[in-house]
XYZ file of C-alpha atoms in Angstrom:
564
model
C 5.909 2.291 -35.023
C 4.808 0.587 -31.641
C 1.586 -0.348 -31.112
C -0.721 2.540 -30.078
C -4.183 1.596 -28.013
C -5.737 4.481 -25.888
C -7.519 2.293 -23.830
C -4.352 0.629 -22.165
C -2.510 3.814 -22.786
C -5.436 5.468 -20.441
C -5.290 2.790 -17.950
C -1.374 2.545 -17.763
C -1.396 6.509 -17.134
C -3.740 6.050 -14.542
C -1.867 3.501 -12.837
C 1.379 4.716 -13.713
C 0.043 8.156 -11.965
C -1.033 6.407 -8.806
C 1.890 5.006 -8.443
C 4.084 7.743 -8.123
C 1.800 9.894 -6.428
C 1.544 7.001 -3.759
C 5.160 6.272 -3.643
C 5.466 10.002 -2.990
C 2.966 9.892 0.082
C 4.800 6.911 0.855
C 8.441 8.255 0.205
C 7.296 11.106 2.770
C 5.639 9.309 5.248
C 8.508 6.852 5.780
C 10.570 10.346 6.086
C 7.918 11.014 8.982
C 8.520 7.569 10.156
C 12.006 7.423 10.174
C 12.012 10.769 12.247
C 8.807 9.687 14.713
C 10.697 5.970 15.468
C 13.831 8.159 16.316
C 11.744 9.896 18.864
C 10.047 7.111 19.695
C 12.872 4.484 20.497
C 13.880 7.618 23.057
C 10.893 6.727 24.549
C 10.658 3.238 24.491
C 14.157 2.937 26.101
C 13.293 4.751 28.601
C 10.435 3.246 29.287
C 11.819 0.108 29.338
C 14.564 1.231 31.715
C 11.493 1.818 33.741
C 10.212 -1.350 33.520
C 13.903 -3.088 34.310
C 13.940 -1.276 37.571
C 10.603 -2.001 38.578
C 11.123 -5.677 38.169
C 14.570 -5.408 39.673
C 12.650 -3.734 42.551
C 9.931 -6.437 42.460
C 12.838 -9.691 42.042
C 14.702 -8.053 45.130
C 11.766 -7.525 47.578
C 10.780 -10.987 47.122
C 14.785 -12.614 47.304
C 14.707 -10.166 50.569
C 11.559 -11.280 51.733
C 12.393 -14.937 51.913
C 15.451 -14.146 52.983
C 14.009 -12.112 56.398
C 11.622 -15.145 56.966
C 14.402 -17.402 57.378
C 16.291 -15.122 59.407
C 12.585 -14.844 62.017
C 12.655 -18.516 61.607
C 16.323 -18.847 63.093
C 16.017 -16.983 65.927
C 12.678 -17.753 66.730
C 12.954 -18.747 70.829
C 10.736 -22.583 69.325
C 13.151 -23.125 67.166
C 16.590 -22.318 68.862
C 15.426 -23.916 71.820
C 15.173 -26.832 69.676
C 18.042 -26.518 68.508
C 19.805 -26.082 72.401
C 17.806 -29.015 73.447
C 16.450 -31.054 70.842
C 13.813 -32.910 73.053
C 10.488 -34.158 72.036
C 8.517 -31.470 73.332
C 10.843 -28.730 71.355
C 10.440 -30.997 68.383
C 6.781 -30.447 68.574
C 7.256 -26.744 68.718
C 9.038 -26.313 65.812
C 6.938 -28.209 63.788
C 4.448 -25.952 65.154
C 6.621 -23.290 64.358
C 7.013 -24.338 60.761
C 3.340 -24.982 60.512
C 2.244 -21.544 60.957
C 5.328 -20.291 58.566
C 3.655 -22.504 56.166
C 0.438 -21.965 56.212
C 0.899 -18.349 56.249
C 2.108 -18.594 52.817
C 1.238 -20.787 49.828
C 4.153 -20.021 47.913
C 6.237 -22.180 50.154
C 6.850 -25.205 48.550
C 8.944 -27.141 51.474
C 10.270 -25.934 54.702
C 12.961 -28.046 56.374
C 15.685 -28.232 59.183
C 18.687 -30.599 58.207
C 21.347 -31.518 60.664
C 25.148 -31.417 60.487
C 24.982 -34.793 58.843
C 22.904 -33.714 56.507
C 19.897 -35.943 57.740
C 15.878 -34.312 57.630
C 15.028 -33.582 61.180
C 12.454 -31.548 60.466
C 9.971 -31.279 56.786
C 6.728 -30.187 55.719
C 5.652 -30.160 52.031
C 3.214 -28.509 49.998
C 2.668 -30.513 46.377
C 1.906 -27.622 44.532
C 0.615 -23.785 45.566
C -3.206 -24.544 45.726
C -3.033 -27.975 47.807
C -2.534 -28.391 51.789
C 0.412 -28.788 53.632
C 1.478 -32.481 54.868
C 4.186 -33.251 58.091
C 6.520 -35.971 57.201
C 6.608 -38.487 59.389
C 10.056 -39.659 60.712
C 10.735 -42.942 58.410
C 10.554 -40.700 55.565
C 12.435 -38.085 56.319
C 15.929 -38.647 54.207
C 19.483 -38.098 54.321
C 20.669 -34.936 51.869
C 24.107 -34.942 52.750
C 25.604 -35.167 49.150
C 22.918 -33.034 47.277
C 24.415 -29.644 46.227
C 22.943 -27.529 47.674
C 23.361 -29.199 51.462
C 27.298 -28.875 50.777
C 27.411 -25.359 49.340
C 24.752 -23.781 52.461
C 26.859 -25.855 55.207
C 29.576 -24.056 55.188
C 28.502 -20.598 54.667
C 29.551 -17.993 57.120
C 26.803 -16.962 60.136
C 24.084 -15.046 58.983
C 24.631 -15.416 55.772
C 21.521 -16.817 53.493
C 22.376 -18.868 50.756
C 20.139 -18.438 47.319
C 19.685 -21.516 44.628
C 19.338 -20.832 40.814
C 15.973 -21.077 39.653
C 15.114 -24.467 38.392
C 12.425 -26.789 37.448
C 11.272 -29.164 40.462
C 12.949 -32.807 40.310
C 11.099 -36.003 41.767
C 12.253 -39.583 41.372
C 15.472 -37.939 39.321
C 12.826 -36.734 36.792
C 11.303 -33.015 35.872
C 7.868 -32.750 37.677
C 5.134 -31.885 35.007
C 3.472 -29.581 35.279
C 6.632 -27.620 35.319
C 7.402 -26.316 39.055
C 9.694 -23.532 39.240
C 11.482 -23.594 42.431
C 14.416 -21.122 44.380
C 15.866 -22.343 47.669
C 17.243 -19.989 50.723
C 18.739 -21.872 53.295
C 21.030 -20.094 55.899
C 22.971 -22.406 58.130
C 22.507 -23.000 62.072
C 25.010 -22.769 65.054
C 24.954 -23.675 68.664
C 26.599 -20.398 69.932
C 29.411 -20.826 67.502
C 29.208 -24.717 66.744
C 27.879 -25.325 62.730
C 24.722 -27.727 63.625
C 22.597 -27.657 60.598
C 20.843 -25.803 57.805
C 17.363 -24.698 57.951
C 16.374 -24.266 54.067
C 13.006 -23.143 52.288
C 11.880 -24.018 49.128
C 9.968 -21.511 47.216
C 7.246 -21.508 44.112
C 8.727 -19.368 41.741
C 6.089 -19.883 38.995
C 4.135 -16.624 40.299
C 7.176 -14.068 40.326
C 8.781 -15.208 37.170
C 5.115 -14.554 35.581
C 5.243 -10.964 37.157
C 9.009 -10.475 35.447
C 7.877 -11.311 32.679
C 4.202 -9.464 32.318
C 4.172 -6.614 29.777
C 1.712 -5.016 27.638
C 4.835 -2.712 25.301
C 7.567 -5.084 25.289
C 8.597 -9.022 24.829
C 10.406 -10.329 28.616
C 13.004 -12.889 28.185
C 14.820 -13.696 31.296
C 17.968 -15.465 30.164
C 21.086 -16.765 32.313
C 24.731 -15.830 31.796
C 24.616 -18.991 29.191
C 21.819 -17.267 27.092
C 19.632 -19.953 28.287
C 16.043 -19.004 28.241
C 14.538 -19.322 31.672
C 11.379 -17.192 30.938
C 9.412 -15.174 27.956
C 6.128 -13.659 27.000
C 7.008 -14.007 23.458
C 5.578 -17.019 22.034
C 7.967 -17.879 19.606
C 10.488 -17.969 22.168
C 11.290 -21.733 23.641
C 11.325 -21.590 27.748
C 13.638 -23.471 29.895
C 16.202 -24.201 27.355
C 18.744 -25.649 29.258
C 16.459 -27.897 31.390
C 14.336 -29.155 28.368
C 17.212 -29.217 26.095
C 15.265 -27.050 23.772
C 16.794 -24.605 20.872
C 16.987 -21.054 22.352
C 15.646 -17.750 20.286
C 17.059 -14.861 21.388
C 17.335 -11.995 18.750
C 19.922 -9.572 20.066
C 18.725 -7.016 17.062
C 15.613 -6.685 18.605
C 16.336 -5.866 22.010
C 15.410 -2.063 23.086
C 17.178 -2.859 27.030
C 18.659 -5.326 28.948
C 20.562 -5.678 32.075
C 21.890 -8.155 34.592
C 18.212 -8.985 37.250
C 19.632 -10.815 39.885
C 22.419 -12.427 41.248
C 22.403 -15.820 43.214
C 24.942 -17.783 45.252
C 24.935 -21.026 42.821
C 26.823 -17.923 40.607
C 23.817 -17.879 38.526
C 22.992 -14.679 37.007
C 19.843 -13.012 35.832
C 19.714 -11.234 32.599
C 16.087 -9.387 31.256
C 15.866 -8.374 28.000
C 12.891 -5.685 26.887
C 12.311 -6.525 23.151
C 9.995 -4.606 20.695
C 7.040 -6.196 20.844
C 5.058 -7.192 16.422
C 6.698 -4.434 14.233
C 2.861 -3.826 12.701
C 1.932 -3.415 16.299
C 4.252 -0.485 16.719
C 3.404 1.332 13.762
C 0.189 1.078 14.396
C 0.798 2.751 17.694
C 2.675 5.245 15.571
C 0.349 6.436 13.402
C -2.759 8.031 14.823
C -6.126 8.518 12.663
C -4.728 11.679 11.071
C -1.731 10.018 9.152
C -4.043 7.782 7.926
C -6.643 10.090 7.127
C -4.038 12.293 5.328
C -2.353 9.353 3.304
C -6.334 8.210 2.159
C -6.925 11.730 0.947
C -3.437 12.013 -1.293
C -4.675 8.353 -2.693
C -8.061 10.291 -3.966
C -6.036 13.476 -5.222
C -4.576 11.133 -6.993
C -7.151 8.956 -8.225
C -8.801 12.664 -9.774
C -5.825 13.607 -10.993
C -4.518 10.681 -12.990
C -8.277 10.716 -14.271
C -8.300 13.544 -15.551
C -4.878 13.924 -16.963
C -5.068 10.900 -18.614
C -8.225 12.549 -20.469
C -5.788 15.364 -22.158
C -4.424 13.106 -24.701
C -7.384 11.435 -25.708
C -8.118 13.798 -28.740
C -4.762 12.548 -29.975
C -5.908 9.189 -29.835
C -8.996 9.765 -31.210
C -7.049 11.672 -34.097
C -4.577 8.829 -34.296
C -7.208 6.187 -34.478
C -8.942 8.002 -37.045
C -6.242 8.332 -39.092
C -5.106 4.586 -38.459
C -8.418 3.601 -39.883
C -8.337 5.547 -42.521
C -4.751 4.441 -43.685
C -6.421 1.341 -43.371
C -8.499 1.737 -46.004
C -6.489 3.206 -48.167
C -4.006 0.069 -47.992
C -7.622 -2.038 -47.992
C -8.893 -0.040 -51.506
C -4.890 -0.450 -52.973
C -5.065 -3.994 -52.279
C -7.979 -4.587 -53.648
C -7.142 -2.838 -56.960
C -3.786 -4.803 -57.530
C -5.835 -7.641 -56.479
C -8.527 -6.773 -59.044
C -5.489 -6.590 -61.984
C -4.340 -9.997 -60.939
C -7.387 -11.319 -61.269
C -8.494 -10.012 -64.645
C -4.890 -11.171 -65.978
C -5.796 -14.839 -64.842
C -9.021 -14.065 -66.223
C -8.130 -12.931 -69.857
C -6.708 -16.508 -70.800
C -9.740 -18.426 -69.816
C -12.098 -15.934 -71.622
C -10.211 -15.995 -74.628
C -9.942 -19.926 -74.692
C -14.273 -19.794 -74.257
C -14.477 -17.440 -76.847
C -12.600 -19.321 -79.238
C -14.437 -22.393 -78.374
C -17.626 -20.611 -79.035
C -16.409 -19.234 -82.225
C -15.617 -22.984 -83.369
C -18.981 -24.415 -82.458
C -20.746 -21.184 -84.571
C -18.517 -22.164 -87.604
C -18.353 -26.073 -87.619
C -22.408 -25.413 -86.969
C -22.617 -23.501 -89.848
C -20.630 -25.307 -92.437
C -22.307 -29.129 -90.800
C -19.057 -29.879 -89.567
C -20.463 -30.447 -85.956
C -20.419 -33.879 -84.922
C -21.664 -34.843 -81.182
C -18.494 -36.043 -80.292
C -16.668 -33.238 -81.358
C -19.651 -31.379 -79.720
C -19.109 -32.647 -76.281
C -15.400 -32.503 -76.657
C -15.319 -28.439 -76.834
C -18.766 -28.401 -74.269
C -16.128 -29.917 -71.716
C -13.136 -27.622 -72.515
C -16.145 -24.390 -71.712
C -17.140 -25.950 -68.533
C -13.455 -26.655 -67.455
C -12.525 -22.622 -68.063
C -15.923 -21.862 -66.559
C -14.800 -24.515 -63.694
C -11.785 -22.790 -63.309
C -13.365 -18.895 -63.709
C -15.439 -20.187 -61.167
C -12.549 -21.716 -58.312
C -10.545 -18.008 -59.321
C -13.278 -15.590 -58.133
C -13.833 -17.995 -54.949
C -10.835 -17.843 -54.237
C -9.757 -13.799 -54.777
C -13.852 -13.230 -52.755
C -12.118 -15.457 -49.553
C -9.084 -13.575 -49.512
C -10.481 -10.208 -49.652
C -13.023 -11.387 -47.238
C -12.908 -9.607 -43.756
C -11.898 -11.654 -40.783
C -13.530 -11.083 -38.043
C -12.903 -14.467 -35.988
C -10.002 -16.608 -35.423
C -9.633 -19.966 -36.683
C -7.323 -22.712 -37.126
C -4.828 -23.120 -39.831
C -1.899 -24.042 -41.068
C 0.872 -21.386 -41.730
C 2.246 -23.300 -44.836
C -0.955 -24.401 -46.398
C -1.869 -20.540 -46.118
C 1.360 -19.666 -48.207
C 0.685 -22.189 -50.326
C -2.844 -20.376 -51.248
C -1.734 -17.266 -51.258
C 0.837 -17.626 -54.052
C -1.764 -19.358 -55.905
C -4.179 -16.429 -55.896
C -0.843 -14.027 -57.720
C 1.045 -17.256 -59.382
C 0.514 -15.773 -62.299
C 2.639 -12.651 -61.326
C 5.326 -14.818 -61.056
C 4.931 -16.790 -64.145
C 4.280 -13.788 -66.787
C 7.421 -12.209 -65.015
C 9.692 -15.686 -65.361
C 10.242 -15.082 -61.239
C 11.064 -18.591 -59.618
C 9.429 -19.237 -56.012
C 10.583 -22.058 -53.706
C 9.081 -23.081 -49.836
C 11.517 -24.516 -47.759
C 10.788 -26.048 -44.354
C 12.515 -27.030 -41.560
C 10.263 -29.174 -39.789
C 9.365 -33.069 -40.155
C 5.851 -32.783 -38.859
C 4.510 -29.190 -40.866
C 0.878 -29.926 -39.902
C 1.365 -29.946 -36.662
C 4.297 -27.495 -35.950
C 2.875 -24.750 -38.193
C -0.415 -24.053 -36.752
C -2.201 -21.505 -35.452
C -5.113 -20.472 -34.089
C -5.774 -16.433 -35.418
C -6.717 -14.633 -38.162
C -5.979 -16.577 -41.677
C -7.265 -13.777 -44.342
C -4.994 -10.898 -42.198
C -2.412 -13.323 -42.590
C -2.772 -13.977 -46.357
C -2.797 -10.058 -46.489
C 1.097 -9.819 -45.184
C 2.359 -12.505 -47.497
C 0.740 -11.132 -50.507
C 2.464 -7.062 -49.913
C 5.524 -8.606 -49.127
C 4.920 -11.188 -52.156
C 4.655 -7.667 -54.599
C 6.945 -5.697 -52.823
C 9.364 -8.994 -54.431
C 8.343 -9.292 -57.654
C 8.523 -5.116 -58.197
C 11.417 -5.152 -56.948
C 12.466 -8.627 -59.026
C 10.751 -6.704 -62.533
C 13.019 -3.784 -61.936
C 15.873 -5.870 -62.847
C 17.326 -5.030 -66.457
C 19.477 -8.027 -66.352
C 18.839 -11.182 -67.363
C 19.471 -13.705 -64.447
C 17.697 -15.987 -62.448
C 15.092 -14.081 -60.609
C 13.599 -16.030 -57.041
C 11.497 -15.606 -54.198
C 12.429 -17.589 -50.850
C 9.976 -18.684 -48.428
C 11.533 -20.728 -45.662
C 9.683 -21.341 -42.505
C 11.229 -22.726 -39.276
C 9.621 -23.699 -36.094
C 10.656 -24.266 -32.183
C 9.056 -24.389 -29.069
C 7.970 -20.937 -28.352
C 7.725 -19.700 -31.763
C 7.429 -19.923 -35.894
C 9.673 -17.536 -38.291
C 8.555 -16.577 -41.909
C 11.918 -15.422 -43.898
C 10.832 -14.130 -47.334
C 13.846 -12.814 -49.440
C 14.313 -11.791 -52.960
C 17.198 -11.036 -55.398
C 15.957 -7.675 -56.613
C 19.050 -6.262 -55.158
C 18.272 -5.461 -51.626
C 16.226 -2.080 -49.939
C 17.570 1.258 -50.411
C 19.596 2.179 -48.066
C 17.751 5.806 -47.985
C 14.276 3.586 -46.924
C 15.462 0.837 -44.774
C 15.196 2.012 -41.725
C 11.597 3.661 -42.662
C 10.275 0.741 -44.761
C 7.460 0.181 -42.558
C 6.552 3.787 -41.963
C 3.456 4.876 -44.079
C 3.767 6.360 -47.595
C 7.510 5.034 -47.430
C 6.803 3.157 -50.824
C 9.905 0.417 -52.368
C 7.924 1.095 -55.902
C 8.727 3.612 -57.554
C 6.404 6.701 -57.216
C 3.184 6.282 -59.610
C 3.102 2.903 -58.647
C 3.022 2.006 -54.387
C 0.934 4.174 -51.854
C 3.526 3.279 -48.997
C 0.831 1.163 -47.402
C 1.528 -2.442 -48.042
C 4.347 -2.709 -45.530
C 3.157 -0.308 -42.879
C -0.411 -2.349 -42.807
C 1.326 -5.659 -42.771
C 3.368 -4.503 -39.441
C -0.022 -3.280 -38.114
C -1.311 -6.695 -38.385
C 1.079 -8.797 -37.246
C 2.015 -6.721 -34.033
C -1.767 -6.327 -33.773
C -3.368 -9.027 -34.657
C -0.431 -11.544 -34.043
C 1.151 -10.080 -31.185
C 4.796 -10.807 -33.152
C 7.304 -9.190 -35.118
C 8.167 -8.043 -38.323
C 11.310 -6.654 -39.540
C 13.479 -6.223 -42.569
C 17.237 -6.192 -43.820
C 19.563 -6.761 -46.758
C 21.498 -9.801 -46.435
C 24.141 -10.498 -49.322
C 22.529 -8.096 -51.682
C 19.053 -9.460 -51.008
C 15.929 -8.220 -49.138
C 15.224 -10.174 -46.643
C 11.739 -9.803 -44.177
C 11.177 -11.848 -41.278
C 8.007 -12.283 -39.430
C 8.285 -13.897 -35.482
C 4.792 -15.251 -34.169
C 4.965 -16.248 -30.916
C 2.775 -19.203 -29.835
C 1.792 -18.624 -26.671
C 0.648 -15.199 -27.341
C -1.816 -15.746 -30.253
């Protein structure tokens, strides 16, 4: 019979009841979900398709933008008649020129007019977006010839503006830090229709790639046709991978829209990719106040319910407990009555010996035959059976003693007791008993820390379930008991076995059921084995079981160590 305990049945109900009226909500809600996230990935695609095409719109205007400027720059009347006469005075007023190009906007970096030999005729710089422009002077004005971009804008067809990838700003062959972002537009020159130059413009880029990648639904990566990461607003995501050599993030399984940005002539190209932005973020944004308020009131339905369902069985409890506890006594008033028999057999021997003592001293008294010596001889043979009356009730008054604290002991020294308080069982019914360990170190493998006199309880019913069963025998043979204790890490085994011929097959599988009695009818209640199992799954939070085994009756009891 499993344990029974209304107050953890009552709480497991309750929990139990919670559960499944939660995973219900739950169960439907993610239903809701499931059908709300379909709806709303509609919506966040196309709102990110919005997005795209507003930044495409935004990436374009400025490319075309820069792109014009040049263009006014080219055919400005200052400049070509620079370029028709390149005199001193012209000189001057395309620097002019440049100047008020310049100033006009702070997101040029560098505007400059290179020759056909690729040598700086003409350069003003701006450091970074917030500082002032500077002219440079003539000695430092250098030859770009061989640099990339020079080569590739040279020889470009009239009219035609030539756009640089986006990269980080390099001085002195090193990245400038703070990072610069830079694009360059350069559109070469002619002299009616001889190539002269390039006129080229270097660009801030920091401010538009921030604009890309602003977004308050989505995370903005702006990737190349290499997957390297120019750009994010995700945090987690490194930025200028191929430029800082750093690892690049992008997960593909995340990504709501992307599309190709931009185009340049370096044949770079410009991906965007519109990622969900944190998944608790999203639900969140799913879920208005009246999910939530509807999935708090379903918790406190159930809450109620479980709490008052779980109160239905409780009169079965109660019944059950009652009727546990009175069982209990009934095994408790048994006991004590066999225990009471045992102890006025082991009582009858020591009596008699006093009385016959007595009976000597009255005689020998009478007849002068008392000496002192003799005297004191029989005095000492009274005290020891009194000594010994004495140690017996002790003894049987600790045992039937109730315990209502746990204490250490030792498993085998308790056996030992026990079978000293019903010894004489086995002696007046010639029944052997032998204790056989396994262990080198007893003391210290065998103990516990629990309830001794509950303990000494079990041994002694399955002690006299033995020797009934032993005294049934007709035959003469060797009748023994077998106690053999064995130990390991996680737990101790008590295997008690008898050959009284083994259980009935009609009982075994009942044994420990109450009023299932191995006596025969006048003489067990059916409570002995039933109480012991009480206490040891209990009390002991172990096992107890039985079997026949070769024609014997063999119990075990399993206490577990780290559960007592």
């Amino acid at each position: 019979m499993e344990r029974l305990r209304r107050e953890n049945y009552l709480k497991r109900f309750s929990i139990l009841f919670i559960l499944a009226s939660v995973s219900f909500t739950i169960l439907i809600l993610c239903f809701a979900l499931y059908e709300i996230v379909k709806y709303r990935d509609i919506i966040y695609k196309e709102k990110a398709q919005h997005e795209y095409s507003q930044k495409k719109d935004t990436i374009n205007k400025y490319y075309k933008n820069y792109k014009q400027l040049l263009k006014s720059i080219k055919t400005n009347p200052l400049f070509t008649n620079y370029i028709i006469n390149p005199s001193q005075e012209n000189l001057k007023n395309s620097i002019s020129l440049f100047e008020s190009f310049i100033s006009f906007d702070k997101h040029i970096t560098q505007l400059r007019y290179i020759d056909i030999k690729g040598q700086e005729q003409i350069r003003i710089d701006r450091p970074n977006i917030s500082s002032d422009y500077k002219i440079i002077e003539n000695l430092n004005l250098q030859n770009k010839e061989h640099r990339d971009y020079f080569e590739k804008s040279i020889n470009l067809p009239k009219n035609e503006v030539y756009t640089s990838k986006i990269d980080l700003n390099i001085e002195n062959k090193k990245i400038e830090i703070p990072y610069k972002p830079v694009i360059r537009f350069a559109v070469p020159i002619f002299e009616e229709t001889k190539r002269v130059g390039v006129l080229i413009i270097n660009i801030f880029a920091e401010e538009l790639l921030d604009t890309i990648k602003e977004s308050k639904d989505f995370d903005v990566t702006v990737y190349d046709q290499d997957k390297e990461v120019l750009v994010s607003n995700n945090n987690l995501q490194n930025e200028w991978t191929r430029y800082l050599k750093k690892k690049r993030v992008i997960n593909t399984n995340s990504i709501i829209f992307e599309d190709l940005l931009i185009k340049s002539s370096d044949y770079e190209s410009l991906f965007i990719s519109l990622s969900s932005k944190n998944w608790l973020n999203r639900f969140l944004t799913f879920f208005d106040y009246k999910i939530f308020l509807l999935f708090a009131l379903i918790i406190l339905i159930a809450f109620l319910s479980a709490y008052y369902l779980a109160r239905i069985p409780k009169n079965l409890f109660d019944k059950i407990t009652s009727q546990q506890k009175l069982l209990i006594q009934q095994s408790k008033t048994s006991a004590m009555g066999e225990m009471i028999a045992i102890l006025a057999h082991q009582w009858r021997q020591p009596l008699n010996q006093i009385s016959v003592l007595i009976q000597e001293i009255e005689f020998k008294k009478q007849l002068n035959l008392l000496s002192d010596e003799e005297f004191n001889t029989i005095s000492s043979k009274i005290k020891n059976s009194l000594s010994y009356l004495s140690h017996t009730i002790n003894d049987f008054r600790d045992f039937l003693k109730p315990s209502k604290n746990k204490k250490p002991f030792n498993i085998l020294d308790t056996i030992k007791d026990t079978i000293k308080l019903i010894e004489s069982n086995f002696i007046n019914n010639k029944i052997e008993y032998e204790i056989i360990t396994e262990s080198k170190n007893p003391s210290k493998e065998y103990h516990l820390f629990s309830f001794e006199n509950e303990f000494k309880h079990v041994i002694i019913n399955i002690l006299n379930n033995s020797i009934d069963a032993l005294k049934m025998q007709n035959e003469e043979k060797n009748k023994k008991v077998i106690i053999n204790l064995s130990s390991n890490k996680n737990s101790i085994s008590i295997e008690i076995s008898d050959n009284g011929g083994g259980i009935e097959d009609s009982i075994k599988d009942k044994i420990f059921e109450p009023y299932k009695s191995t006596k025969e009818a006048q003489q067990g209640t059916g409570l002995g084995l039933y109480m012991s199992k009480l206490i040891i799954e209990n009390s002991f939070q172990g096992k107890i079981s039985a079997k026949n085994l070769d024609n014997k009756a063999v119990f075990t009891i399993t206490l577990y160590k780290d559960l007592i």
